[in-house]
mmCIF file of C-alpha atoms in Angstrom:
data_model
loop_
_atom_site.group_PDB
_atom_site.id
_atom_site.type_symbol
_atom_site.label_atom_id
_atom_site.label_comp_id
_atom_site.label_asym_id
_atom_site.label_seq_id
_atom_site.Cartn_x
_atom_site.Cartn_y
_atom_site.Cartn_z
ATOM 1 C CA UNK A 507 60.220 -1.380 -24.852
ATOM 2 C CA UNK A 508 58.889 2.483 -25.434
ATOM 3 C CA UNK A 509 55.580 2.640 -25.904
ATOM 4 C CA UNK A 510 54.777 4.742 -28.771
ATOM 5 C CA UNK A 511 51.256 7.135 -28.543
ATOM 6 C CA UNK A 512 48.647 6.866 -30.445
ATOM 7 C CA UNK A 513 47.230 9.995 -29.380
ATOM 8 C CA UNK A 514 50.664 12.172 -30.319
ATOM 9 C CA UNK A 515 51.351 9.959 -33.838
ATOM 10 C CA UNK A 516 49.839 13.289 -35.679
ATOM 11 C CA UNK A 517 51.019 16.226 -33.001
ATOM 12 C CA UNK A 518 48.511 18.173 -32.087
ATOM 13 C CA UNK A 519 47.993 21.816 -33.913
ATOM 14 C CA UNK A 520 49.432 24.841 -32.676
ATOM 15 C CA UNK A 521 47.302 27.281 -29.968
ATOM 16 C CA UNK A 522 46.453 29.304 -32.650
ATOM 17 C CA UNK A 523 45.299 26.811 -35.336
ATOM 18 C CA UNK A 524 43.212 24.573 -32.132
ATOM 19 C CA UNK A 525 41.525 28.155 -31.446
ATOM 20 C CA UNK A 526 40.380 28.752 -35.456
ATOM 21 C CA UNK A 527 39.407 25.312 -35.513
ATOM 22 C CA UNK A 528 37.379 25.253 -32.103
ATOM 23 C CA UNK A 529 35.960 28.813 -33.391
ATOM 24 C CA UNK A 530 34.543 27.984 -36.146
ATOM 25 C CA UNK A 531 33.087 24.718 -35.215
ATOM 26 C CA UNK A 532 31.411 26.770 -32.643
ATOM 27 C CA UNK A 533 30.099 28.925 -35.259
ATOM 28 C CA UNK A 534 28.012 25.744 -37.171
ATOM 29 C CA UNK A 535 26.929 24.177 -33.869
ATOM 30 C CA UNK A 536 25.349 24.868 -30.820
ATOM 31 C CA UNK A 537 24.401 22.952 -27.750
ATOM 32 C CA UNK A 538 20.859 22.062 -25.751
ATOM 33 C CA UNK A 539 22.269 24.150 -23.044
ATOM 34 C CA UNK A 540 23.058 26.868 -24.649
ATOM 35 C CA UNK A 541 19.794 26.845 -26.930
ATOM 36 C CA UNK A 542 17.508 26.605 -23.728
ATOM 37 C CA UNK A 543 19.281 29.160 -22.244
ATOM 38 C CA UNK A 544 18.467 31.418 -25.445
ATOM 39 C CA UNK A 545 15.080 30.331 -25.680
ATOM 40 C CA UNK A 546 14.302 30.769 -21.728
ATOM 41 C CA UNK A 547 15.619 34.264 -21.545
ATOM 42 C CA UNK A 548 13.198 35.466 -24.883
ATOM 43 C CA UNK A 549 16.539 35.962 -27.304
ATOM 44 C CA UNK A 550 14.116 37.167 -30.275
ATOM 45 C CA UNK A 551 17.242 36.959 -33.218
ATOM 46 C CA UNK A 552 17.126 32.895 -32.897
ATOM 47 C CA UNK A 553 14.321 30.866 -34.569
ATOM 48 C CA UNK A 554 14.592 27.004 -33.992
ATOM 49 C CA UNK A 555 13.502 24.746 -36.997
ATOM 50 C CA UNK A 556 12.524 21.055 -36.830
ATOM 51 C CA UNK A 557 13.240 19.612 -39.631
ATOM 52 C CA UNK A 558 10.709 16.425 -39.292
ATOM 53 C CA UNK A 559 8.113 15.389 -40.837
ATOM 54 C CA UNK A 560 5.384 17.108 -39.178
ATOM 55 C CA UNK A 561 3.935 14.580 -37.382
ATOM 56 C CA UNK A 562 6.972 13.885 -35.398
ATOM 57 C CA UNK A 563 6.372 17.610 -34.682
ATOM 58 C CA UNK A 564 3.135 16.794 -33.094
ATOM 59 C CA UNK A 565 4.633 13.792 -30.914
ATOM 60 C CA UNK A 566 7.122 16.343 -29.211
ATOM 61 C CA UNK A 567 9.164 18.871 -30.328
ATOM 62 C CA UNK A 568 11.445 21.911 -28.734
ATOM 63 C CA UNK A 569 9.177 24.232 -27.218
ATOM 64 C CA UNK A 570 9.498 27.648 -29.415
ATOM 65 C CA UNK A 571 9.999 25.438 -32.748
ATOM 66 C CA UNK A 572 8.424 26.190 -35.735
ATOM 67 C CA UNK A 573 7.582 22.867 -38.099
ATOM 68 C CA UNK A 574 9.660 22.847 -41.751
ATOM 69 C CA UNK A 575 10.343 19.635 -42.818
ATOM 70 C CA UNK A 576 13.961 19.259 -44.881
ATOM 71 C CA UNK A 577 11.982 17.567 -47.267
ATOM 72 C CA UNK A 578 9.541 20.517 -47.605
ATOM 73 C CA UNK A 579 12.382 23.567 -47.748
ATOM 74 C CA UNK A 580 11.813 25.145 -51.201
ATOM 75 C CA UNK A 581 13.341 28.184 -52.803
ATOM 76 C CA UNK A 582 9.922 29.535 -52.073
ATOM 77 C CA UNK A 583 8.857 28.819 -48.841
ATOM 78 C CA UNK A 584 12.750 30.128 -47.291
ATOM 79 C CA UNK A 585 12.753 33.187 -49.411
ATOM 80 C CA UNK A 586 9.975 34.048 -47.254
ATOM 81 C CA UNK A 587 12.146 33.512 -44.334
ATOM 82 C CA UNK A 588 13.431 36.754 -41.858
ATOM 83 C CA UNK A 589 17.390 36.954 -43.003
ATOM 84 C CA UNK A 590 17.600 39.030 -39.841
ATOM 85 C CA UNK A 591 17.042 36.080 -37.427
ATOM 86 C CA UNK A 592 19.297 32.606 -37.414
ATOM 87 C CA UNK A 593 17.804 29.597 -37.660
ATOM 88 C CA UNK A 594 18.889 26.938 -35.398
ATOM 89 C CA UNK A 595 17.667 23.418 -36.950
ATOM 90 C CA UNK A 596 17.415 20.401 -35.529
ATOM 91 C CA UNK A 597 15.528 16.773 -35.905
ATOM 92 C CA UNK A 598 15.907 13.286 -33.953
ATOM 93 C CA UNK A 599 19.242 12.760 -32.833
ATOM 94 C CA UNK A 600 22.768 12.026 -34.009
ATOM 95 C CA UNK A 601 21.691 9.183 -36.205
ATOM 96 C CA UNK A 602 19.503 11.452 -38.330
ATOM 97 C CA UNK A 603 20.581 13.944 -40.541
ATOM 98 C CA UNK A 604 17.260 15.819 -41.487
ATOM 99 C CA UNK A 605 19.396 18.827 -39.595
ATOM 100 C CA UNK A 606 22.148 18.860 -41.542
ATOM 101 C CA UNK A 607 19.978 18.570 -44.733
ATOM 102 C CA UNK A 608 18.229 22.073 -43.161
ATOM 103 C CA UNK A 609 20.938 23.816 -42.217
ATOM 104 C CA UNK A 610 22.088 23.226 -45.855
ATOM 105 C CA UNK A 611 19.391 24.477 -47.559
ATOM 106 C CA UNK A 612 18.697 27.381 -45.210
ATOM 107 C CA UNK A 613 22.679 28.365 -45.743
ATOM 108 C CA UNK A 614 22.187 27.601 -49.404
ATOM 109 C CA UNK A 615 19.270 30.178 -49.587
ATOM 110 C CA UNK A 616 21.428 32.850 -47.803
ATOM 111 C CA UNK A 617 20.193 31.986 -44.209
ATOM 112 C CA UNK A 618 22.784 32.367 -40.679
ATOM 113 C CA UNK A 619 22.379 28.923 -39.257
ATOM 114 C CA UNK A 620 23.695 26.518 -36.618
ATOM 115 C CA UNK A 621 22.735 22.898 -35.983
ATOM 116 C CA UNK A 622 21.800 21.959 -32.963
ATOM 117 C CA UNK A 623 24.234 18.902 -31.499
ATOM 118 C CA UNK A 624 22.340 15.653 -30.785
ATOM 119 C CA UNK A 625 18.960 17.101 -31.744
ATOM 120 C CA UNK A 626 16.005 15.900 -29.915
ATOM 121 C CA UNK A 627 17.743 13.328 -28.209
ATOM 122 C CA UNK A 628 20.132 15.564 -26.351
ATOM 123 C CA UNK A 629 17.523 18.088 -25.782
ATOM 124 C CA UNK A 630 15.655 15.228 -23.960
ATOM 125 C CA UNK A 631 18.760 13.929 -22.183
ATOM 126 C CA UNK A 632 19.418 17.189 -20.758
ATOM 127 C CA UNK A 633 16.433 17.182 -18.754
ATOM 128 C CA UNK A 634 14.032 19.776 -21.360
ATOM 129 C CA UNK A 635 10.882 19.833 -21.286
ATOM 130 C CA UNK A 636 9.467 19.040 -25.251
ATOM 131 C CA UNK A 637 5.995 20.453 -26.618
ATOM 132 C CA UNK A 638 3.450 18.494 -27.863
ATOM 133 C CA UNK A 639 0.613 19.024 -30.324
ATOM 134 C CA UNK A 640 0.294 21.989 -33.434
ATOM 135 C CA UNK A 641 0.749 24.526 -30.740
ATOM 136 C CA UNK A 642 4.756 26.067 -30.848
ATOM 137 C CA UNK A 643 4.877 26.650 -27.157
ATOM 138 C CA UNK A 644 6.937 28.067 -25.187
ATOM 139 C CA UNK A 645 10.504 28.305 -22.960
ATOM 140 C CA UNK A 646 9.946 31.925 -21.896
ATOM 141 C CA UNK A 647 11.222 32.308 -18.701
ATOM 142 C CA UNK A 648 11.149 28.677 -17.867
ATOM 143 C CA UNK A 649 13.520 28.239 -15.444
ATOM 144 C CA UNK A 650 16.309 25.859 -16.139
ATOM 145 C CA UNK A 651 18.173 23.222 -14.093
ATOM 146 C CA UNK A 652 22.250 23.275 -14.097
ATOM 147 C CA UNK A 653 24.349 22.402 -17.056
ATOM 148 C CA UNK A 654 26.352 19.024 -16.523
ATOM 149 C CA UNK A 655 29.209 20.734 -18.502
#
């Protein structure tokens, strides 16, 4: 008996179409990594959101973050918002969706923006530090450990 494959039942896309498709998810996500990186070496176009409530903020958030709550993110308050930058958001983790609620609303008012994969959790999990307290903080020329990818 031949087994069949589960993984070749749909056969996968052509070079091309795999590249298009791995592009633009690219362009709606980015990593901890990558963000830290960013961050560490003062890249000025980027400005990270958390999208918590504020006092999750204050427990511990990305250091260089600025606090806008999904909830909060009116027509208003992003019109006031630099369309030169991109705005990375983020909030908890992959079972919380207050950063794809941001990025929505920031790309709905005109805004570049990626959401950052795994949110705080990852961030965490890849070994970086968090800020606590009203205070933004910092990753300016922090110096990072390796990337496990």
């Amino acid at each position: 008996m031949t087994a069949t494959s589960l993984v070749l039942d749909i056969p996968p896309a052509r070079p091309d179409q795999s590249a298009s498709a791995m592009r633009e998810k690219l362009s709606l996500h980015t990593d901890a990594w990558d963000l830290a990186m960013d961050l560490a070496n003062g890249i000025e176009e980027i400005i990270v959101i958390d999208t918590r409530r504020h006092d999750h903020y204050i427990a511990g958030h990305i250091p260089g973050a600025i606090s806008l709550p999904h909830g909060e993110m009116t027509a208003e308050r992003l019109a006031l918002l630099d369309r030169s930058r991109v705005y990375i958001s983020y909030c908890d983790g992959i079972g919380c969706n207050g950063s794809t609620w941001g990025a929505f609303k920031l790309a709905s008012a005109g805004l570049r923006v990626k959401e950052l994969l795994g949110g705080l959790d990852f961030w965490k999990r890849d070994g970086h530090p968090v800020a606590t307290g009203p205070s933004v903080g910092s990753l300016r020329n922090h110096t990072l450990t390796s990337c496990g990818c």
